Amino acid sequence: QLVNHLHLPVQSGSDRILSMMKRGHTAQDYRTKVDKLRAVRPDLSLSSDFIVGFPGETEQDFAATMALIEELAFDHSFSFIYSPRPGTPAASLSDSTSMAIKKERLAHLQARLEIGARAISQRMVGTTQRVLTDRFSRKDRRQLSGRTENNRVVNFNGPASLIGCFAEVAITEALPNSLRGRLIACPELPALQHAC
């Protein structure tokens, strides 16, 4: 069994930087792993971690990371500017890249990741998703909120008794950080079918 969402950290698309980080894999190893996973689960939602500004990162290294992001289409990501941790081997590496360049790279990387995530969300509009309802919406307490099998947040109208249950929700709109939907079925609560 394989879930529809997987967090698989890569850190960088540059083999040189991955080696300096002592990650134990190359960018091609990562691509191959993702290809195998998507062969089994084509609708796999993939999230990852990215670090920019690792000591010695060049424009070519950063470009390799951007190429990996472009190629693999990540649904979510966690991205950061490298910060040295005392006592680690990387803490003693010289770093000539200015903080301004690191911030610029991070902004560029995050903007590209956001474009990809938005496109994935937009493709979900018009589909029906199985949603685990887990709470009231943070922005509108009259709505419920839950997560799809590929880890997207969906807000929709429905009875409070659905919290903790699965619901079938038609996705009607893609927003920057969530989806909106319409409740169409409550398979776990047959008594509520008339409300769906």
Tab-separated table of C-alpha atoms in Angstrom:
chain	number	residue	atom	x	y	z
A	1	GLN	CA	0.000	0.000	0.000
A	2	LEU	CA	1.162	3.517	-0.805
A	3	VAL	CA	-0.584	6.687	0.323
A	4	ASN	CA	-1.237	9.517	-2.136
A	5	HIS	CA	1.062	11.933	-0.328
A	6	LEU	CA	4.768	11.495	0.328
A	7	HIS	CA	7.339	13.829	1.858
A	8	LEU	CA	10.712	12.972	0.328
A	9	PRO	CA	13.446	15.514	1.182
A	10	VAL	CA	15.989	16.288	-1.541
A	11	GLN	CA	17.602	19.561	-0.282
A	12	SER	CA	19.254	20.454	-3.625
A	13	GLY	CA	19.243	19.506	-7.292
A	14	SER	CA	23.026	19.871	-7.520
A	15	ASP	CA	25.091	16.712	-7.136
A	16	ARG	CA	28.032	18.806	-5.968
A	17	ILE	CA	26.004	20.391	-3.170
A	18	LEU	CA	24.372	17.069	-2.243
A	19	SER	CA	27.847	15.557	-1.901
A	20	MET	CA	29.009	18.469	0.262
A	21	MET	CA	25.886	18.005	2.402
A	22	LYS	CA	26.728	14.291	2.680
A	23	ARG	CA	23.185	13.415	1.614
A	24	GLY	CA	24.128	10.013	0.197
A	25	HIS	CA	22.182	10.416	-3.048
A	26	THR	CA	22.451	12.245	-6.348
A	27	ALA	CA	19.773	14.283	-8.080
A	28	GLN	CA	19.392	11.416	-10.562
A	29	ASP	CA	18.902	8.932	-7.700
A	30	TYR	CA	16.099	11.155	-6.458
A	31	ARG	CA	14.525	11.462	-9.933
A	32	THR	CA	14.658	7.682	-10.363
A	33	LYS	CA	12.988	7.120	-7.000
A	34	VAL	CA	10.210	9.607	-7.817
A	35	ASP	CA	9.717	8.043	-11.271
A	36	LYS	CA	9.326	4.583	-9.696
A	37	LEU	CA	6.857	5.878	-7.125
A	38	ARG	CA	4.790	7.699	-9.755
A	39	ALA	CA	4.771	4.580	-11.944
A	40	VAL	CA	2.971	2.821	-9.086
A	41	ARG	CA	0.906	5.841	-8.036
A	42	PRO	CA	0.544	8.355	-10.930
A	43	ASP	CA	-1.436	10.803	-8.786
A	44	LEU	CA	1.218	10.855	-6.040
A	45	SER	CA	1.437	14.193	-4.239
A	46	LEU	CA	5.075	14.964	-3.517
A	47	SER	CA	6.523	17.386	-0.994
A	48	SER	CA	10.160	18.048	-0.246
A	49	ASP	CA	12.695	20.199	1.584
A	50	PHE	CA	15.027	22.640	-0.173
A	51	ILE	CA	18.001	24.561	1.188
A	52	VAL	CA	19.471	27.494	-0.722
A	53	GLY	CA	22.719	29.253	0.064
A	54	PHE	CA	24.678	26.234	1.232
A	55	PRO	CA	28.356	27.294	1.494
A	56	GLY	CA	29.863	27.355	-1.986
A	57	GLU	CA	26.536	27.189	-3.851
A	58	THR	CA	27.060	28.654	-7.334
A	59	GLU	CA	24.547	29.921	-9.879
A	60	GLN	CA	24.958	26.571	-11.674
A	61	ASP	CA	24.150	24.678	-8.472
A	62	PHE	CA	21.062	26.796	-7.925
A	63	ALA	CA	20.033	26.331	-11.571
A	64	ALA	CA	20.248	22.552	-11.085
A	65	THR	CA	17.861	22.818	-8.137
A	66	MET	CA	15.450	24.919	-10.185
A	67	ALA	CA	15.603	22.367	-13.028
A	68	LEU	CA	14.717	19.569	-10.602
A	69	ILE	CA	11.752	21.567	-9.281
A	70	GLU	CA	10.562	22.275	-12.819
A	71	GLU	CA	10.858	18.623	-13.814
A	72	LEU	CA	9.259	16.931	-10.816
A	73	ALA	CA	6.349	19.283	-9.964
A	74	PHE	CA	6.147	19.372	-6.170
A	75	ASP	CA	2.793	19.845	-4.447
A	76	HIS	CA	4.253	21.301	-1.258
A	77	SER	CA	7.673	22.254	-0.012
A	78	PHE	CA	9.614	23.545	2.915
A	79	SER	CA	12.433	25.823	1.805
A	80	PHE	CA	15.041	27.662	3.793
A	81	ILE	CA	18.272	29.618	3.587
A	82	TYR	CA	21.131	27.528	4.946
A	83	SER	CA	22.202	28.448	8.460
A	84	PRO	CA	25.316	26.891	10.001
A	85	ARG	CA	24.972	24.638	13.021
A	86	PRO	CA	27.973	24.704	15.353
A	87	GLY	CA	29.919	21.464	15.440
A	88	THR	CA	28.822	20.244	11.999
A	89	PRO	CA	31.334	19.828	9.154
A	90	ALA	CA	29.489	22.421	7.047
A	91	ALA	CA	29.864	25.070	9.756
A	92	SER	CA	33.556	25.411	8.902
A	93	LEU	CA	33.051	25.786	5.135
A	94	SER	CA	33.801	29.193	3.665
A	95	ASP	CA	30.818	31.018	2.255
A	96	SER	CA	31.259	33.927	-0.140
A	97	THR	CA	27.626	34.220	-1.257
A	98	SER	CA	25.962	37.355	0.095
A	99	MET	CA	22.770	37.152	2.124
A	100	ALA	CA	21.082	39.341	-0.505
A	101	ILE	CA	21.767	36.710	-3.183
A	102	LYS	CA	20.607	33.915	-0.862
A	103	LYS	CA	17.340	35.768	-0.197
A	104	GLU	CA	16.874	36.389	-3.912
A	105	ARG	CA	17.411	32.689	-4.670
A	106	LEU	CA	14.978	31.653	-1.955
A	107	ALA	CA	12.308	34.034	-3.262
A	108	HIS	CA	12.818	32.745	-6.817
A	109	LEU	CA	12.660	29.109	-5.678
A	110	GLN	CA	9.533	29.668	-3.578
A	111	ALA	CA	7.802	31.532	-6.407
A	112	ARG	CA	8.469	28.630	-8.793
A	113	LEU	CA	7.275	26.070	-6.258
A	114	GLU	CA	4.112	28.119	-5.716
A	115	ILE	CA	3.381	28.193	-9.462
A	116	GLY	CA	3.634	24.404	-9.581
A	117	ALA	CA	1.483	23.898	-6.484
A	118	ARG	CA	-1.163	26.287	-7.828
A	119	ALA	CA	-1.301	24.406	-11.139
A	120	ILE	CA	-1.802	21.108	-9.304
A	121	SER	CA	-4.606	22.644	-7.208
A	122	GLN	CA	-6.245	24.096	-10.317
A	123	ARG	CA	-6.284	20.651	-11.969
A	124	MET	CA	-8.295	19.368	-8.998
A	125	VAL	CA	-11.203	21.745	-9.710
A	126	GLY	CA	-14.112	19.703	-11.074
A	127	THR	CA	-12.968	16.468	-9.436
A	128	THR	CA	-14.518	14.653	-6.499
A	129	GLN	CA	-12.149	14.057	-3.606
A	130	ARG	CA	-12.324	11.889	-0.518
A	131	VAL	CA	-11.756	14.302	2.376
A	132	LEU	CA	-11.018	13.534	6.013
A	133	THR	CA	-12.947	16.239	7.854
A	134	ASP	CA	-10.892	17.275	10.860
A	135	ARG	CA	-12.146	20.646	12.125
A	136	PHE	CA	-14.066	23.818	11.492
A	137	SER	CA	-12.536	26.157	8.926
A	138	ARG	CA	-10.133	28.690	10.425
A	139	LYS	CA	-11.542	31.534	8.340
A	140	ASP	CA	-15.252	30.695	8.547
A	141	ARG	CA	-16.515	28.738	11.551
A	142	ARG	CA	-19.696	27.940	9.606
A	143	GLN	CA	-17.640	25.750	7.270
A	144	LEU	CA	-15.803	22.485	7.798
A	145	SER	CA	-12.206	21.853	6.838
A	146	GLY	CA	-10.387	18.677	5.954
A	147	ARG	CA	-7.640	17.172	3.850
A	148	THR	CA	-7.770	15.294	0.598
A	149	GLU	CA	-5.848	12.066	0.117
A	150	ASN	CA	-3.097	14.139	-1.501
A	151	ASN	CA	-2.932	16.422	1.558
A	152	ARG	CA	-4.735	19.496	0.169
A	153	VAL	CA	-6.853	21.536	2.598
A	154	VAL	CA	-10.511	21.791	1.511
A	155	ASN	CA	-13.164	24.025	3.092
A	156	PHE	CA	-16.836	23.210	2.535
A	157	ASN	CA	-20.291	23.551	4.093
A	158	GLY	CA	-21.531	20.583	6.092
A	159	PRO	CA	-22.803	19.430	9.480
A	160	ALA	CA	-20.432	19.460	12.465
A	161	SER	CA	-21.093	15.742	12.944
A	162	LEU	CA	-18.827	15.114	9.927
A	163	ILE	CA	-15.716	16.087	11.918
A	164	GLY	CA	-13.612	12.954	12.217
A	165	CYS	CA	-15.309	11.318	9.225
A	166	PHE	CA	-14.597	10.959	5.528
A	167	ALA	CA	-16.757	12.856	3.054
A	168	GLU	CA	-16.963	13.019	-0.724
A	169	VAL	CA	-16.425	16.633	-1.784
A	170	ALA	CA	-16.635	18.170	-5.261
A	171	ILE	CA	-13.793	20.675	-5.667
A	172	THR	CA	-15.217	23.962	-6.914
A	173	GLU	CA	-12.373	26.467	-6.528
A	174	ALA	CA	-8.600	26.570	-6.109
A	175	LEU	CA	-7.320	29.289	-3.778
A	176	PRO	CA	-3.672	30.141	-3.003
A	177	ASN	CA	-3.474	27.956	0.126
A	178	SER	CA	-6.580	25.798	0.029
A	179	LEU	CA	-9.465	24.487	-2.032
A	180	ARG	CA	-13.196	25.128	-1.778
A	181	GLY	CA	-15.677	22.384	-2.291
A	182	ARG	CA	-19.269	21.208	-2.113
A	183	LEU	CA	-20.256	18.231	0.014
A	184	ILE	CA	-21.813	15.515	-2.140
A	185	ALA	CA	-21.765	12.362	0.013
A	186	CYS	CA	-21.287	11.286	3.623
A	187	PRO	CA	-20.540	7.542	3.330
A	188	GLU	CA	-19.638	7.121	7.008
A	189	LEU	CA	-22.833	8.764	8.245
A	190	PRO	CA	-25.778	7.288	6.304
A	191	ALA	CA	-28.237	9.252	8.437
A	192	LEU	CA	-26.772	12.449	6.968
A	193	GLN	CA	-27.129	11.469	3.310
A	194	HIS	CA	-30.140	13.748	2.981
A	195	ALA	CA	-27.918	16.683	4.045
A	196	CYS	CA	-25.259	15.913	1.445
